[in-house]
Tab-separated table of C-alpha atoms and ligand atoms in Angstrom:
chain	number	residue	atom	x	y	z
A	40	MET	CA	52.759	29.869	-14.302
A	41	ARG	CA	50.036	32.711	-14.489
A	42	GLY	CA	47.794	30.411	-16.517
A	43	PHE	CA	48.309	27.500	-14.034
A	44	LYS	CA	47.253	29.707	-11.053
A	45	GLY	CA	44.237	30.863	-13.054
A	46	ASN	CA	43.159	27.285	-13.619
A	47	CYS	CA	43.673	26.450	-10.089
A	48	PHE	CA	41.482	29.303	-8.992
A	49	VAL	CA	38.657	28.372	-11.482
A	50	PHE	CA	38.850	24.743	-10.246
A	51	LEU	CA	38.562	25.906	-6.624
A	52	VAL	CA	35.606	28.073	-7.417
A	53	GLU	CA	33.898	25.099	-9.211
A	54	MET	CA	34.614	22.856	-6.237
A	55	LEU	CA	33.028	25.352	-3.840
A	56	VAL	CA	29.893	25.771	-6.007
A	57	LEU	CA	29.654	21.847	-6.302
A	58	LEU	CA	29.964	21.477	-2.454
A	59	ARG	CA	27.193	24.194	-1.999
A	60	VAL	CA	25.027	22.266	-4.390
A	61	LEU	CA	25.584	18.935	-2.585
A	62	GLN	CA	25.024	20.644	0.759
A	63	PHE	CA	21.616	22.337	-0.340
A	64	PRO	CA	20.126	20.060	-2.858
A	65	CYS	CA	17.395	21.623	-5.049
A	66	PRO	CA	13.799	21.422	-3.840
A	67	CYS	CA	12.904	18.792	-6.355
A	68	LEU	CA	15.395	16.239	-4.605
A	69	ALA	CA	13.692	17.085	-1.277
A	70	GLU	CA	13.391	13.706	0.687
A	71	LEU	CA	10.470	12.238	2.684
A	72	ARG	CA	11.035	12.519	6.505
A	73	VAL	CA	9.429	11.911	9.700
A	74	GLY	CA	7.661	14.828	11.044
A	75	PHE	CA	7.550	16.825	7.817
A	76	TYR	CA	4.498	18.790	9.215
A	77	ASN	CA	5.949	19.469	12.677
A	78	ARG	CA	6.370	23.239	11.948
A	79	THR	CA	3.840	23.735	9.073
A	80	CYS	CA	0.695	21.852	10.563
A	81	PRO	CA	1.787	20.517	14.017
A	82	LEU	CA	-1.744	18.947	14.278
A	83	ALA	CA	-1.684	16.898	11.173
A	84	GLU	CA	-0.960	13.542	12.508
A	85	SER	CA	-3.168	13.693	15.338
A	86	VAL	CA	-5.913	14.916	13.233
A	87	VAL	CA	-5.658	11.998	10.868
A	88	ARG	CA	-5.580	9.686	13.899
A	89	ALA	CA	-8.613	11.058	15.510
A	90	LYS	CA	-10.616	10.644	12.524
A	91	VAL	CA	-9.290	7.068	11.762
A	92	LYS	CA	-10.119	6.130	15.342
A	93	GLU	CA	-13.532	7.410	14.920
A	94	ALA	CA	-14.084	5.475	11.837
A	95	VAL	CA	-12.669	2.088	13.106
A	96	GLY	CA	-14.617	2.638	16.256
A	97	SER	CA	-17.953	2.904	14.384
A	98	ASP	CA	-16.838	-0.062	12.063
A	99	ARG	CA	-13.829	-2.296	12.474
A	100	GLN	CA	-13.743	-3.132	8.761
A	101	ASN	CA	-12.718	0.604	8.203
A	102	ALA	CA	-9.095	-0.556	9.350
A	103	ALA	CA	-8.875	-3.037	6.615
A	104	ILE	CA	-10.250	-0.577	4.108
A	105	LEU	CA	-7.757	2.207	4.928
A	106	LEU	CA	-4.817	-0.198	4.890
A	107	ARG	CA	-5.867	-1.602	1.593
A	108	ILE	CA	-6.204	1.844	-0.176
A	109	HIS	CA	-2.683	2.735	0.722
A	110	PHE	CA	-1.307	-0.312	-1.096
A	111	HIS	CA	-3.516	0.478	-4.167
A	112	ASP	CA	-2.357	4.055	-4.177
A	113	CYS	CA	1.301	3.274	-4.069
A	114	PHE	CA	1.274	0.696	-6.723
A	115	VAL	CA	-0.010	2.861	-9.418
A	116	GLU	CA	2.113	6.060	-10.191
A	117	GLY	CA	3.580	5.824	-6.629
A	118	CYS	CA	1.931	6.912	-3.396
A	119	ASP	CA	0.643	10.080	-4.683
A	120	GLY	CA	-2.917	9.985	-3.923
A	121	SER	CA	-3.887	9.380	-7.668
A	122	ILE	CA	-6.459	6.722	-6.677
A	123	LEU	CA	-8.493	9.310	-4.860
A	124	VAL	CA	-9.143	11.551	-7.979
A	125	ASP	CA	-12.698	11.239	-9.492
A	126	ASN	CA	-12.673	13.053	-12.743
A	127	GLY	CA	-14.950	10.790	-14.738
A	128	GLU	CA	-15.383	7.216	-16.091
A	129	ASP	CA	-11.619	6.959	-16.999
A	130	SER	CA	-10.419	7.957	-13.454
A	131	GLU	CA	-7.743	5.506	-12.053
A	132	ARG	CA	-10.027	4.476	-9.188
A	133	ASN	CA	-12.454	3.049	-11.620
A	134	ALA	CA	-9.882	0.422	-12.860
A	135	PHE	CA	-10.661	-3.223	-12.621
A	136	GLY	CA	-7.482	-3.871	-10.419
A	137	HIS	CA	-8.898	-1.562	-7.807
A	138	LEU	CA	-12.219	-3.435	-7.583
A	139	GLY	CA	-13.641	-3.202	-3.935
A	140	VAL	CA	-11.427	-0.568	-2.781
A	141	GLY	CA	-12.880	2.003	-0.530
A	142	GLY	CA	-12.196	4.697	2.224
A	143	PHE	CA	-12.454	7.609	-0.175
A	144	GLU	CA	-14.898	9.453	2.093
A	145	ILE	CA	-12.900	8.956	5.106
A	146	ILE	CA	-9.741	10.333	3.517
A	147	GLU	CA	-11.926	13.211	2.089
A	148	GLU	CA	-13.232	14.012	5.646
A	149	VAL	CA	-9.729	14.029	7.046
A	150	LYS	CA	-8.694	16.211	4.311
A	151	ALA	CA	-11.717	18.732	4.900
A	152	LYS	CA	-10.677	18.913	8.514
A	153	LEU	CA	-7.076	19.538	7.716
A	154	GLU	CA	-8.046	22.300	5.256
A	155	ARG	CA	-9.729	24.097	8.069
A	156	VAL	CA	-6.694	23.629	10.370
A	157	CYS	CA	-3.939	24.446	7.934
A	158	PRO	CA	-4.924	25.070	4.380
A	159	GLY	CA	-2.998	23.931	1.537
A	160	VAL	CA	-0.384	22.057	3.507
A	161	VAL	CA	-1.110	18.564	4.042
A	162	SER	CA	-1.165	16.305	0.951
A	163	CYS	CA	-3.732	13.737	0.305
A	164	ALA	CA	-1.021	11.096	-0.344
A	165	ASP	CA	0.224	11.622	3.138
A	166	ILE	CA	-3.138	11.391	4.629
A	167	VAL	CA	-3.569	8.050	3.042
A	168	ALA	CA	-0.073	6.810	4.437
A	169	LEU	CA	-0.821	8.095	7.938
A	170	ALA	CA	-4.169	6.675	8.058
A	171	ALA	CA	-3.020	3.287	6.896
A	172	ARG	CA	-0.396	3.427	9.759
A	173	ASP	CA	-3.081	4.371	12.313
A	174	ALA	CA	-5.454	1.556	10.898
A	175	VAL	CA	-2.437	-0.935	11.533
A	176	SER	CA	-1.822	0.154	15.135
A	177	LEU	CA	-5.629	0.113	15.825
A	178	SER	CA	-5.705	-3.498	14.698
A	179	ARG	CA	-2.983	-4.249	17.439
A	180	GLY	CA	-0.422	-4.355	14.764
A	181	PRO	CA	2.958	-2.498	15.223
A	182	PHE	CA	3.076	1.368	15.484
A	183	TYR	CA	5.627	2.943	13.236
A	184	GLU	CA	6.708	6.471	12.168
A	185	VAL	CA	5.672	7.350	8.722
A	186	LEU	CA	7.725	9.391	6.499
A	187	THR	CA	5.835	12.448	5.122
A	188	GLY	CA	6.331	15.166	2.542
A	189	ARG	CA	4.561	13.566	-0.242
A	190	ARG	CA	2.894	15.600	-2.754
A	191	ASP	CA	-0.301	14.718	-4.774
A	192	GLY	CA	-0.011	13.441	-8.252
A	193	LEU	CA	-1.226	15.323	-11.386
A	194	VAL	CA	-2.456	12.134	-13.354
A	195	SER	CA	-5.248	9.838	-12.842
A	196	ASN	CA	-6.182	7.160	-15.519
A	197	LYS	CA	-7.624	3.751	-15.206
A	198	SER	CA	-5.208	2.419	-17.882
A	199	LEU	CA	-2.325	3.183	-15.372
A	200	ALA	CA	-3.642	0.435	-12.985
A	201	ALA	CA	-3.645	-2.428	-15.698
A	202	ASN	CA	-0.674	-4.084	-14.044
A	203	MET	CA	-1.870	-4.259	-10.511
A	204	PRO	CA	-1.158	-7.672	-8.727
A	205	ASP	CA	-4.157	-9.909	-9.323
A	206	VAL	CA	-5.636	-12.342	-6.886
A	207	ASP	CA	-5.319	-15.110	-9.437
A	208	ASP	CA	-1.562	-14.355	-10.226
A	209	SER	CA	0.999	-17.084	-9.875
A	210	ALA	CA	4.020	-16.748	-7.444
A	211	ARG	CA	6.225	-15.942	-10.335
A	212	VAL	CA	3.963	-12.993	-11.462
A	213	LEU	CA	3.358	-11.604	-8.028
A	214	ARG	CA	7.125	-11.687	-7.322
A	215	SER	CA	7.802	-9.903	-10.492
A	216	LYS	CA	5.184	-7.326	-10.023
A	217	PHE	CA	6.507	-6.421	-6.516
A	218	ARG	CA	9.999	-6.352	-7.735
A	219	GLN	CA	9.045	-3.929	-10.313
A	220	LYS	CA	8.086	-1.543	-7.469
A	221	GLY	CA	11.462	-2.200	-5.669
A	222	LEU	CA	9.996	-4.692	-3.287
A	223	SER	CA	11.705	-8.002	-2.413
A	224	ASP	CA	9.998	-11.341	-1.802
A	225	LYS	CA	10.326	-10.697	1.897
A	226	ASP	CA	8.421	-7.395	1.289
A	227	LEU	CA	5.698	-9.459	-0.682
A	228	VAL	CA	5.263	-12.061	2.103
A	229	LEU	CA	5.145	-9.360	4.893
A	230	LEU	CA	2.817	-6.939	3.050
A	231	SER	CA	0.598	-9.840	2.060
A	232	SER	CA	0.208	-10.358	5.764
A	233	ALA	CA	-1.984	-7.388	5.694
A	234	HIS	CA	-4.561	-9.783	4.834
A	235	SER	CA	-4.630	-10.976	8.505
A	236	ILE	CA	-7.345	-8.290	8.891
A	237	GLY	CA	-10.363	-7.610	6.745
A	238	THR	CA	-12.509	-9.696	4.293
A	239	THR	CA	-12.873	-10.637	0.691
A	240	ALA	CA	-16.028	-10.819	-1.390
A	241	CYS	CA	-16.753	-14.266	-3.024
A	242	PHE	CA	-16.255	-12.544	-6.398
A	243	PHE	CA	-12.403	-13.055	-5.755
A	244	MET	CA	-12.808	-16.851	-4.851
A	245	GLY	CA	-14.528	-18.196	-7.934
A	246	THR	CA	-11.380	-19.336	-9.760
A	247	ARG	CA	-9.866	-20.771	-6.685
A	248	LEU	CA	-12.975	-22.797	-5.762
A	249	TYR	CA	-14.466	-23.749	-9.140
A	250	ARG	CA	-11.963	-23.148	-12.050
A	251	PHE	CA	-8.541	-23.508	-10.731
A	252	ASP	CA	-6.010	-23.925	-13.502
A	253	HIS	CA	-8.699	-23.551	-16.114
A	254	LYS	CA	-10.192	-26.815	-15.123
A	255	ASN	CA	-13.223	-27.517	-13.014
A	256	ARG	CA	-11.599	-28.143	-9.949
A	257	SER	CA	-10.676	-26.601	-6.484
A	258	ASP	CA	-7.109	-25.244	-5.719
A	259	PRO	CA	-5.572	-28.371	-4.392
A	260	SER	CA	-3.598	-26.375	-1.730
A	261	ILE	CA	-6.743	-25.830	0.247
A	262	ASN	CA	-6.703	-27.919	3.280
A	263	PRO	CA	-9.534	-30.489	2.816
A	264	HIS	CA	-10.949	-29.493	6.210
A	265	PHE	CA	-11.247	-25.957	5.032
A	266	LEU	CA	-12.532	-26.584	1.498
A	267	PRO	CA	-16.247	-27.233	2.646
A	268	THR	CA	-16.311	-24.099	4.707
A	269	LEU	CA	-15.332	-21.963	1.650
A	270	LYS	CA	-17.574	-23.664	-0.644
A	271	THR	CA	-20.479	-23.204	1.727
A	272	LYS	CA	-19.680	-19.550	2.158
A	273	CYS	CA	-19.204	-19.007	-1.606
A	274	PRO	CA	-21.442	-21.491	-3.637
A	275	LEU	CA	-20.984	-21.950	-7.262
A	276	ASP	CA	-23.275	-19.430	-8.677
A	277	GLY	CA	-24.033	-17.873	-5.402
A	278	ASP	CA	-23.980	-14.163	-4.385
A	279	VAL	CA	-20.682	-12.761	-5.223
A	280	ASN	CA	-21.023	-9.985	-2.796
A	281	VAL	CA	-21.018	-12.272	0.416
A	282	ARG	CA	-17.922	-11.498	2.297
A	283	LEU	CA	-15.656	-13.923	4.476
A	284	PRO	CA	-12.764	-12.952	6.695
A	285	LEU	CA	-9.284	-13.328	5.138
A	286	ASP	CA	-7.863	-14.668	8.353
A	287	PRO	CA	-10.696	-16.651	10.010
A	288	VAL	CA	-8.428	-17.346	13.037
A	289	THR	CA	-7.865	-13.692	14.254
A	290	GLU	CA	-10.031	-11.788	11.972
A	291	SER	CA	-9.388	-8.197	13.231
A	292	VAL	CA	-5.836	-8.502	14.717
A	293	LEU	CA	-3.107	-7.368	12.416
A	294	ASP	CA	-0.558	-10.389	13.439
A	295	ASP	CA	1.392	-13.209	11.909
A	296	GLN	CA	-1.516	-15.798	12.114
A	297	ILE	CA	-2.151	-15.431	8.388
A	298	LEU	CA	1.338	-16.802	7.718
A	299	ARG	CA	0.490	-20.110	9.871
A	300	ASN	CA	-2.835	-20.279	8.026
A	301	ILE	CA	-0.871	-20.307	4.615
A	302	ARG	CA	1.409	-22.883	5.945
A	303	LYS	CA	-1.447	-25.263	6.859
A	304	GLY	CA	-3.607	-24.652	3.657
A	305	PHE	CA	-6.036	-22.186	5.371
A	306	ALA	CA	-5.251	-19.338	3.291
A	307	VAL	CA	-8.299	-17.748	1.828
A	308	LEU	CA	-7.062	-15.687	-1.131
A	309	SER	CA	-5.458	-17.640	-4.033
A	310	SER	CA	-2.449	-15.001	-4.039
A	311	ASP	CA	-1.708	-15.681	-0.277
A	312	ALA	CA	-1.851	-19.488	-1.089
A	313	ARG	CA	0.670	-19.036	-3.869
A	314	LEU	CA	3.283	-17.507	-1.406
A	315	TYR	CA	3.640	-21.198	-0.453
A	316	ASP	CA	4.458	-22.334	-4.131
A	317	HIS	CA	7.757	-20.788	-4.609
A	318	ARG	CA	10.882	-21.881	-2.714
A	319	SER	CA	11.922	-18.224	-1.815
A	320	THR	CA	8.651	-17.137	-0.522
A	321	ARG	CA	7.794	-20.335	1.104
A	322	HIS	CA	10.915	-19.946	3.172
A	323	ILE	CA	9.991	-16.588	4.266
A	324	VAL	CA	6.533	-17.826	5.187
A	325	GLU	CA	8.154	-20.453	7.298
A	326	THR	CA	10.378	-18.154	9.117
A	327	TYR	CA	7.814	-15.687	10.149
A	328	ALA	CA	5.078	-18.413	10.666
A	329	GLY	CA	7.696	-20.012	13.251
A	330	GLY	CA	7.878	-16.732	15.198
A	331	GLY	CA	10.247	-14.388	13.370
A	332	SER	CA	10.499	-10.780	14.095
A	333	PHE	CA	7.173	-10.125	12.314
A	334	ARG	CA	5.943	-6.770	13.911
A	335	GLY	CA	9.279	-4.732	13.234
A	336	ASP	CA	9.688	-6.243	9.796
A	337	PHE	CA	6.043	-5.631	8.809
A	338	ALA	CA	6.518	-2.067	9.717
A	339	LYS	CA	9.559	-1.780	7.905
A	340	ALA	CA	7.778	-3.197	4.838
A	341	MET	CA	5.085	-0.655	5.050
A	342	VAL	CA	7.564	2.241	5.291
A	343	LYS	CA	9.247	0.895	2.283
A	344	MET	CA	6.061	0.495	0.202
A	345	GLY	CA	5.006	4.092	1.406
A	346	ARG	CA	8.187	5.464	-0.498
A	347	ILE	CA	7.357	4.013	-3.931
A	348	GLY	CA	7.425	6.771	-6.390
A	349	ALA	CA	6.762	9.274	-3.882
A	350	LYS	CA	6.543	12.943	-5.270
A	351	THR	CA	8.465	15.539	-3.273
A	352	GLY	CA	9.759	19.165	-3.570
A	353	ARG	CA	8.450	20.915	-6.668
A	354	TYR	CA	6.650	17.626	-8.285
A	355	GLY	CA	3.003	17.542	-7.957
A	356	GLU	CA	0.702	19.665	-5.818
A	357	ILE	CA	-1.141	19.774	-2.544
A	358	ARG	CA	-4.841	19.080	-3.582
A	359	ARG	CA	-7.514	21.131	-1.855
A	360	VAL	CA	-9.951	18.311	-2.095
A	361	CYS	CA	-8.575	14.801	-2.533
A	362	SER	CA	-10.990	13.886	-5.266
A	363	SER	CA	-10.097	16.720	-7.659
A	364	PHE	CA	-6.976	18.209	-9.179
A	365	ASN	CA	-6.452	21.907	-8.195
A	366	GLN	CA	-7.811	24.282	-10.740
A	367	ARG	CA	-4.989	25.780	-12.706
A	368	PRO	CA	-4.976	29.413	-13.724
A	369	VAL	CA	-5.865	29.678	-17.523
B	599	HEM	C1	0.122	-9.510	-3.196
B	599	HEM	C2	-0.853	-8.814	-3.957
B	599	HEM	C3	-2.293	-8.675	-3.425
B	599	HEM	C4	-3.292	-9.315	-3.847
B	599	HEM	C5	-3.371	-9.910	-5.208
B	599	HEM	C6	-4.424	-8.531	-3.139
B	599	HEM	C7	-5.699	-8.807	-3.329
B	599	HEM	C8	-6.905	-8.601	-2.412
B	599	HEM	C9	-8.163	-8.952	-2.825
B	599	HEM	C10	-8.786	-9.815	-3.915
B	599	HEM	C11	-8.882	-8.483	-1.647
B	599	HEM	C12	-10.349	-8.680	-1.371
B	599	HEM	C13	-11.105	-7.266	-1.872
B	599	HEM	C14	-12.532	-7.214	-1.805
B	599	HEM	O1	-13.394	-8.128	-1.745
B	599	HEM	O2	-12.924	-6.009	-1.595
B	599	HEM	C15	-7.959	-7.987	-0.797
B	599	HEM	C16	-8.290	-7.346	0.431
B	599	HEM	C17	-7.516	-6.706	1.312
B	599	HEM	N1	-6.097	-6.329	0.843
B	599	HEM	FE1	-4.990	-7.259	-0.580
B	599	HEM	N2	-4.030	-7.939	-2.165
B	599	HEM	C18	-2.473	-7.919	-2.395
B	599	HEM	C19	-1.728	-7.225	-1.513
B	599	HEM	C20	-2.171	-6.311	-0.415
B	599	HEM	C21	-1.181	-5.422	0.161
B	599	HEM	C22	0.314	-5.155	-0.056
B	599	HEM	C23	-2.042	-4.892	1.318
B	599	HEM	C24	-1.498	-3.742	2.210
B	599	HEM	C25	-0.292	-3.617	2.754
B	599	HEM	C26	-3.203	-5.351	1.228
B	599	HEM	C27	-4.388	-5.215	2.000
B	599	HEM	C28	-5.543	-5.738	1.919
B	599	HEM	C29	-6.504	-5.501	3.087
B	599	HEM	C30	-6.368	-4.954	4.360
B	599	HEM	C31	-7.786	-6.099	2.556
B	599	HEM	C32	-8.981	-6.206	3.347
B	599	HEM	C33	-9.975	-5.215	2.568
B	599	HEM	C34	-11.341	-5.186	3.275
B	599	HEM	O3	-11.702	-5.986	4.331
B	599	HEM	O4	-12.262	-4.400	2.636
B	599	HEM	N3	-3.382	-6.320	0.077
B	599	HEM	N4	-6.591	-7.912	-1.236
């Protein structure tokens, strides 16, 4: 009887400990949340917004640049600012898969300002995510709340970016690369709609216009009324640095027009056109091109992308300068 009572007591104590642990998870399991800096750096989001507004005001292209860098950051090692590190030739940012990605100086300027306002508090990874949100809303896209509390990663190596989605990937490969990041076909279509702003260099058009399917031909999905325009802008053996809008209809507005372009064969990038090749992604393109709830769903997909591999709690660090890891005491 005594033994039974003793066992019950031990069991009760164990249950109480377990309940306490569940109630207060260890800091390594901390969650991203809206308003993470409300108490520690109340000006954080407004400082980011002001700087992004200034950058986009001086050049609209900066909105597209800031949106793109968030995607590239999240797809390698999670949204942890690893793309920002510049520690030599092998840095992640020098990977082929990140070719053309920019905006580093804008993020660094925001960081410098925030270090003056609240040193050591706001992560570079969060600055990237907030800047992308502001870039979207300044392009007349939806405004959404950004989950914050990401910490900055401790690794940067270009080999880690070897599996970035490529402009000449098939629908099958694009779907698989997104699935590996926990993103669905719907997310793939919605996030690709970010190509409703910004431009591409002719460099990324060569295969689609002149070497499609390893043959000397153009992608047959290009509308015949559009093909001459593309070829005139990007002639064979022309300047690969010439840039053309990704959405020729509403170039600087983040909206669902790009999906109607894809449906009519007016996609510019091959990866956008490929979304019409597969039954599943085609159906999603059709749904939104026909007037689905694009704005809200695009925002949800951005929030979802922003959660990929986020480091919180005790993981990572808060870099003082976004392009360098903090110095560790020896
Ligand atoms: C589906 C896989 C994707 C592929 C293969 C892809 C590929 C590309 C390529 C080749 C460019 C042109 C880059 C240049 O010339 O500098 C580009 C531009 C861009 N991408 Fe993507 N992208 C993808 C997904 C995304 C996602 C998910 C986002 C954001 C949510 C995004 C945002 C952008 C933006 C805004 C631009 C314009 C950049 C500028 O004007 O400088 N892309 N993308």
